[in-house]
Short mmCIF file of C-alpha atoms in Angstrom, two decimals:
data_model
loop_
_atom_site.label_atom_id
_atom_site.label_comp_id
_atom_site.label_asym_id
_atom_site.label_seq_id
_atom_site.Cartn_x
_atom_site.Cartn_y
_atom_site.Cartn_z
CA UNK R 1 -24.07 135.14 53.74
CA UNK R 2 -24.02 138.24 55.90
CA UNK R 3 -27.54 139.60 55.43
CA UNK R 4 -26.89 142.39 57.90
CA UNK R 5 -23.96 143.65 55.83
CA UNK R 6 -26.05 143.50 52.65
CA UNK R 7 -28.87 145.42 54.33
CA UNK R 8 -26.56 148.11 55.75
CA UNK R 9 -24.77 148.63 52.47
CA UNK R 10 -27.92 148.43 50.28
CA UNK R 11 -28.72 151.18 47.80
CA UNK R 12 -32.24 151.56 49.22
CA UNK R 13 -30.96 152.21 52.70
CA UNK R 14 -28.31 154.68 51.56
CA UNK R 15 -30.89 156.62 49.51
CA UNK R 16 -33.97 156.19 51.67
CA UNK R 17 -34.44 159.93 52.06
CA UNK R 18 -34.54 160.47 48.32
CA UNK R 19 -36.86 157.49 47.86
CA UNK R 20 -39.20 158.82 50.55
CA UNK R 21 -39.23 162.26 48.95
CA UNK R 22 -39.93 160.71 45.52
CA UNK R 23 -42.78 158.61 46.90
CA UNK R 24 -44.22 161.61 48.70
CA UNK R 25 -43.98 163.64 45.50
CA UNK R 26 -45.81 160.92 43.57
CA UNK R 27 -48.57 160.74 46.18
CA UNK R 28 -48.94 164.52 46.34
CA UNK R 29 -48.91 164.74 42.55
CA UNK R 30 -51.62 162.13 42.17
CA UNK R 31 -53.69 163.74 44.92
CA UNK R 32 -53.30 167.19 43.35
CA UNK R 33 -54.26 165.87 39.92
CA UNK R 34 -57.32 164.12 41.37
CA UNK R 35 -58.46 167.24 43.22
CA UNK R 36 -57.79 169.45 40.19
CA UNK R 37 -59.75 167.15 37.89
CA UNK R 38 -62.62 167.09 40.34
CA UNK R 39 -62.67 170.90 40.61
CA UNK R 40 -62.47 171.30 36.84
CA UNK R 41 -65.27 168.80 36.33
CA UNK R 42 -67.45 170.61 38.84
CA UNK R 43 -66.72 173.97 37.22
CA UNK R 44 -67.47 172.52 33.81
CA UNK R 45 -70.80 171.11 34.98
CA UNK R 46 -71.64 174.38 36.74
CA UNK R 47 -70.83 176.39 33.62
CA UNK R 48 -72.89 173.97 31.58
CA UNK R 49 -75.95 174.53 33.77
CA UNK R 50 -75.34 178.27 33.92
CA UNK R 51 -74.95 178.92 30.20
CA UNK R 52 -76.97 176.10 28.68
CA UNK R 53 -80.07 177.14 26.77
CA UNK R 54 -82.35 174.26 27.67
CA UNK R 55 -84.54 172.63 25.07
CA UNK R 56 -87.72 174.55 25.72
CA UNK R 57 -90.33 172.95 23.50
CA UNK R 58 -91.18 170.01 25.72
CA UNK R 59 -88.55 167.64 24.28
CA UNK R 60 -86.12 167.61 27.20
CA UNK R 61 -86.75 163.97 28.06
CA UNK R 62 -87.72 162.56 24.70
CA UNK R 63 -86.70 158.93 24.35
CA UNK R 64 -86.13 158.31 28.06
CA UNK R 65 -87.75 155.48 29.95
CA UNK R 66 -90.78 155.98 32.13
CA UNK R 67 -89.92 157.04 35.65
CA UNK R 68 -90.61 154.51 38.41
CA UNK R 69 -90.82 155.06 42.15
CA UNK R 70 -87.51 153.25 42.66
CA UNK R 71 -85.83 155.49 40.11
CA UNK R 72 -86.69 158.54 42.20
CA UNK R 73 -84.10 157.45 44.76
CA UNK R 74 -81.34 157.78 42.17
CA UNK R 75 -82.22 161.29 41.07
CA UNK R 76 -79.34 163.72 41.35
CA UNK R 77 -80.31 167.35 41.59
CA UNK R 78 -78.45 169.80 39.32
CA UNK R 79 -78.06 171.92 42.45
CA UNK R 80 -75.41 169.50 43.67
CA UNK R 81 -73.16 170.62 40.82
CA UNK R 82 -74.06 174.31 40.98
CA UNK R 83 -73.71 175.18 44.66
CA UNK R 84 -71.23 177.95 43.86
CA UNK R 85 -73.61 179.76 41.47
CA UNK R 86 -76.00 182.36 42.79
CA UNK R 87 -79.33 182.07 40.97
CA UNK R 88 -82.02 184.73 40.92
CA UNK R 89 -85.45 184.43 39.27
CA UNK R 90 -85.70 186.13 35.88
CA UNK R 91 -89.33 186.93 36.69
CA UNK R 92 -89.87 189.75 39.15
CA UNK R 93 -93.04 189.29 41.21
CA UNK R 94 -93.55 191.50 44.25
CA UNK R 95 -96.52 189.59 45.67
CA UNK R 96 -99.55 187.47 44.83
CA UNK R 97 -103.01 189.05 44.71
CA UNK R 98 -106.46 187.52 45.24
CA UNK R 99 -108.22 186.11 42.18
CA UNK R 100 -111.98 185.62 42.14
CA UNK R 101 -112.24 183.49 39.01
CA UNK R 102 -113.58 184.40 35.58
CA UNK R 103 -115.48 187.70 35.69
CA UNK R 104 -115.95 188.32 31.95
CA UNK R 105 -117.93 185.63 30.15
CA UNK R 106 -120.04 185.22 27.03
CA UNK R 107 -123.82 185.43 27.53
CA UNK R 108 -124.35 181.90 26.22
CA UNK R 109 -121.07 180.57 27.53
CA UNK R 110 -119.07 177.84 25.81
CA UNK R 111 -121.82 176.99 23.32
CA UNK R 112 -121.68 180.53 21.96
CA UNK R 113 -117.90 180.35 21.74
CA UNK R 114 -118.16 177.05 19.85
CA UNK R 115 -120.53 178.64 17.34
CA UNK R 116 -118.05 181.50 16.93
CA UNK R 117 -114.99 179.36 16.24
CA UNK R 118 -116.88 176.72 14.27
CA UNK R 119 -117.74 179.46 11.81
CA UNK R 120 -114.06 180.11 11.18
CA UNK R 121 -112.55 178.84 7.91
CA UNK R 122 -109.12 179.09 6.31
CA UNK R 123 -109.43 181.76 3.63
CA UNK R 124 -107.13 182.05 0.61
CA UNK R 125 -109.00 184.79 -1.27
CA UNK R 126 -109.31 188.32 0.13
CA UNK R 127 -110.78 191.70 -0.69
CA UNK R 128 -107.79 193.94 -1.32
CA UNK R 129 -109.76 197.20 -1.19
CA UNK R 130 -111.59 196.66 2.07
CA UNK R 131 -109.07 197.31 4.83
CA UNK R 132 -109.86 196.71 8.50
CA UNK R 133 -108.81 199.48 10.91
CA UNK R 134 -105.34 198.90 12.32
CA UNK R 135 -106.81 199.36 15.79
CA UNK R 136 -108.79 196.14 15.34
CA UNK R 137 -105.62 194.24 14.48
CA UNK R 138 -103.93 195.73 17.51
CA UNK R 139 -106.80 194.66 19.77
CA UNK R 140 -106.55 191.11 18.45
CA UNK R 141 -102.80 190.96 19.05
CA UNK R 142 -103.33 192.51 22.47
CA UNK R 143 -105.65 189.59 23.21
CA UNK R 144 -103.05 187.10 21.93
CA UNK R 145 -100.56 188.64 24.34
CA UNK R 146 -102.66 187.43 27.29
CA UNK R 147 -101.69 183.85 26.50
CA UNK R 148 -100.03 181.73 29.19
CA UNK R 149 -96.35 180.96 28.64
CA UNK R 150 -93.59 178.92 30.23
CA UNK R 151 -92.42 180.77 33.39
CA UNK R 152 -94.29 183.82 32.05
CA UNK R 153 -91.53 184.52 29.53
CA UNK R 154 -94.03 185.71 26.87
CA UNK R 155 -91.75 184.56 24.04
CA UNK R 156 -93.64 186.02 21.08
CA UNK R 157 -93.31 188.81 18.56
CA UNK R 158 -96.14 189.73 16.19
CA UNK R 159 -95.02 191.58 13.06
CA UNK R 160 -97.86 193.34 11.22
CA UNK R 161 -97.17 194.10 7.56
CA UNK R 162 -99.50 196.36 5.58
CA UNK R 163 -97.03 198.04 3.21
CA UNK R 164 -97.70 196.78 -0.32
CA UNK R 165 -94.03 196.73 -1.34
CA UNK R 166 -93.10 194.73 1.74
CA UNK R 167 -95.93 192.28 1.12
CA UNK R 168 -94.71 191.82 -2.45
CA UNK R 169 -91.17 191.08 -1.25
CA UNK R 170 -92.55 188.56 1.23
CA UNK R 171 -94.56 186.93 -1.53
CA UNK R 172 -91.50 186.73 -3.81
CA UNK R 173 -89.49 184.97 -1.09
CA UNK R 174 -92.25 182.49 -0.29
CA UNK R 175 -93.24 181.66 -3.85
CA UNK R 176 -89.63 181.03 -4.83
CA UNK R 177 -89.17 178.58 -1.99
CA UNK R 178 -92.61 177.04 -2.39
CA UNK R 179 -91.91 176.25 -6.03
CA UNK R 180 -88.90 174.22 -4.89
CA UNK R 181 -90.90 172.76 -2.00
CA UNK R 182 -93.65 171.41 -4.24
CA UNK R 183 -91.16 170.17 -6.83
CA UNK R 184 -88.48 168.63 -4.58
CA UNK R 185 -88.71 169.00 -0.81
CA UNK R 186 -92.27 167.80 -0.23
CA UNK R 187 -92.79 164.10 -0.91
CA UNK R 188 -95.48 162.77 -3.24
CA UNK R 189 -97.83 161.84 -0.42
CA UNK R 190 -97.64 165.34 1.00
CA UNK R 191 -98.45 167.08 -2.27
CA UNK R 192 -101.16 164.50 -2.98
CA UNK R 193 -102.79 165.20 0.38
CA UNK R 194 -102.89 168.91 -0.52
CA UNK R 195 -104.63 168.31 -3.85
CA UNK R 196 -108.21 168.53 -2.44
CA UNK R 197 -107.35 171.94 -0.99
CA UNK R 198 -106.25 173.21 -4.43
CA UNK R 199 -103.05 174.77 -3.16
CA UNK R 200 -99.81 175.27 -5.04
CA UNK R 201 -96.75 177.51 -4.92
CA UNK R 202 -98.65 180.58 -6.16
CA UNK R 203 -99.84 182.64 -3.17
CA UNK R 204 -101.91 185.66 -4.30
CA UNK R 205 -103.33 186.09 -0.81
CA UNK R 206 -99.93 187.33 0.35
CA UNK R 207 -100.46 190.56 -1.57
CA UNK R 208 -104.27 190.65 -1.67
CA UNK R 209 -104.81 190.44 2.09
CA UNK R 210 -104.67 193.88 3.73
CA UNK R 211 -102.44 192.58 6.51
CA UNK R 212 -99.86 189.88 7.03
CA UNK R 213 -99.12 188.92 10.62
CA UNK R 214 -95.82 187.09 11.00
CA UNK R 215 -95.63 185.35 14.36
CA UNK R 216 -92.10 184.79 15.66
CA UNK R 217 -91.11 182.65 18.62
CA UNK R 218 -88.27 183.96 20.76
CA UNK R 219 -86.15 180.89 21.49
CA UNK R 220 -84.40 182.88 24.20
CA UNK R 221 -84.46 186.42 25.57
CA UNK R 222 -82.06 188.75 27.35
CA UNK R 223 -81.70 189.84 30.95
CA UNK R 224 -81.03 193.49 31.84
CA UNK R 225 -77.32 192.69 32.17
CA UNK R 226 -77.20 191.24 28.67
CA UNK R 227 -77.09 187.56 29.65
CA UNK R 228 -79.35 185.14 27.85
CA UNK R 229 -82.71 184.41 29.41
CA UNK R 230 -84.19 180.97 28.93
CA UNK R 231 -87.60 180.78 27.27
CA UNK R 232 -89.14 177.52 28.40
CA UNK R 233 -91.54 175.75 26.02
CA UNK R 234 -91.38 178.74 23.68
CA UNK R 235 -92.98 177.01 20.68
CA UNK R 236 -95.90 175.67 22.69
CA UNK R 237 -96.39 179.08 24.31
CA UNK R 238 -96.43 180.91 20.97
CA UNK R 239 -98.73 178.28 19.47
CA UNK R 240 -101.25 178.90 22.26
CA UNK R 241 -100.98 182.66 21.68
CA UNK R 242 -101.58 182.12 17.97
CA UNK R 243 -104.72 180.14 18.76
CA UNK R 244 -106.02 183.03 20.85
CA UNK R 245 -105.15 185.40 18.00
CA UNK R 246 -107.17 183.33 15.53
CA UNK R 247 -110.17 183.42 17.87
CA UNK R 248 -109.83 187.18 18.37
CA UNK R 249 -109.68 187.78 14.60
CA UNK R 250 -112.80 185.66 14.16
CA UNK R 251 -114.56 187.57 16.93
CA UNK R 252 -113.68 190.81 15.12
CA UNK R 253 -115.31 189.53 11.92
CA UNK R 254 -112.00 189.03 10.13
CA UNK R 255 -110.81 186.06 8.13
CA UNK R 256 -107.38 184.50 8.27
CA UNK R 257 -105.22 181.64 7.07
CA UNK R 258 -102.53 179.76 9.00
CA UNK R 259 -99.46 179.26 6.81
CA UNK R 260 -96.06 177.81 7.66
CA UNK R 261 -93.69 178.92 4.87
CA UNK R 262 -91.22 176.07 4.50
CA UNK R 263 -87.55 177.09 4.36
CA UNK R 264 -88.44 180.80 4.38
CA UNK R 265 -87.93 181.68 8.04
CA UNK R 266 -84.39 183.02 7.84
CA UNK R 267 -85.02 185.14 4.73
CA UNK R 268 -88.19 186.63 6.23
CA UNK R 269 -86.47 187.29 9.55
CA UNK R 270 -83.68 189.17 7.77
CA UNK R 271 -86.18 191.06 5.59
CA UNK R 272 -88.02 192.29 8.67
CA UNK R 273 -84.75 192.94 10.52
CA UNK R 274 -85.67 190.66 13.40
CA UNK R 275 -82.95 189.49 15.84
CA UNK R 276 -81.36 186.05 15.68
CA UNK R 277 -83.19 184.79 18.76
CA UNK R 278 -86.49 184.97 16.86
CA UNK R 279 -87.70 182.17 14.58
CA UNK R 280 -90.75 182.36 12.35
CA UNK R 281 -93.54 180.08 13.54
CA UNK R 282 -96.52 180.99 11.33
CA UNK R 283 -97.65 183.67 8.88
CA UNK R 284 -101.28 184.80 8.87
CA UNK R 285 -102.89 186.71 5.99
CA UNK R 286 -105.75 188.70 7.54
CA UNK R 287 -108.67 190.58 6.00
CA UNK R 288 -112.16 190.05 4.61
CA UNK R 289 -113.04 187.13 2.37
CA UNK R 290 -113.46 188.03 -1.30
CA UNK R 291 -116.92 187.94 -2.90
CA UNK R 292 -115.97 184.87 -4.95
CA UNK R 293 -114.19 183.12 -2.06
CA UNK R 294 -114.79 179.37 -1.89
CA UNK R 295 -113.60 176.91 0.73
CA UNK R 296 -113.54 173.09 0.77
CA UNK R 297 -116.69 171.48 2.11
CA UNK R 298 -114.93 169.92 5.07
CA UNK R 299 -116.48 168.12 8.01
CA UNK R 300 -114.95 168.39 11.47
CA UNK R 301 -114.61 165.46 13.84
CA UNK R 302 -117.48 164.95 16.25
CA UNK R 303 -117.00 165.36 19.98
CA UNK R 304 -117.02 161.59 20.56
CA UNK R 305 -114.05 161.26 18.21
CA UNK R 306 -111.83 163.79 20.00
CA UNK R 307 -112.67 163.30 23.68
CA UNK R 308 -112.19 160.36 26.02
CA UNK R 309 -113.82 160.21 29.44
CA UNK R 310 -112.26 158.53 32.49
#
């Protein structure tokens, strides 16, 4: 057998140029597809980090395992996928200024503050004729606005309602939903636990109280160019501000009640013409307790039951 003749006259040898071109095309095609996929993946991850509204209520890492020292070596920074994006801080701070510590304090310090807040009770019966000056309400909300917030985003909106017709519309919305809540949505244990407080779906305080303060959390904001601005830990931030508001109202001699109208947030937001980035957190009736007001004889936990020392 003449192997040389077979080799010379073989199809592969006669068409080696075409075979080489085909192989080169396959290699280039695979390389191009690999590079393209890598670029697309990087762009997708970059866009994800750029446009993503992060969970901002402290739940980012819920369900993950505890971090160990060894795990720190495997951490991949998001910056590795976002090198092509130019980031600028949403918060504009020109400089830092000296701070000398607390300069305004109560004469008797924390003990006096405890006596103030310990006197506070949740009130469901109000004087409708005695109306606090609006300036007092404004001062209290001004105080609430000093609350700390995630990255100083200040993600709160306080809506003050004093118009009687508006209060009636709010009451209609809440009582309609609360009737369904007590009948269907709330389980038996929940409604049973509320029995000692003597609450039900009828809410006369919504129209009797001179003011209703609806506290909205802004789940995100907007930058000057119209892009979304992340509001980190917005619910925690607004909850802290609400706590300060409650203390300010108490300091002003006003009574209040913290309510969380179940399944009413969207209807109330639309009624008050609030934007979609705002979600109702709590609603506070505010005023003076009625002459016949009665509250449950509750006992608060002692210090030893709420504090642990280490």
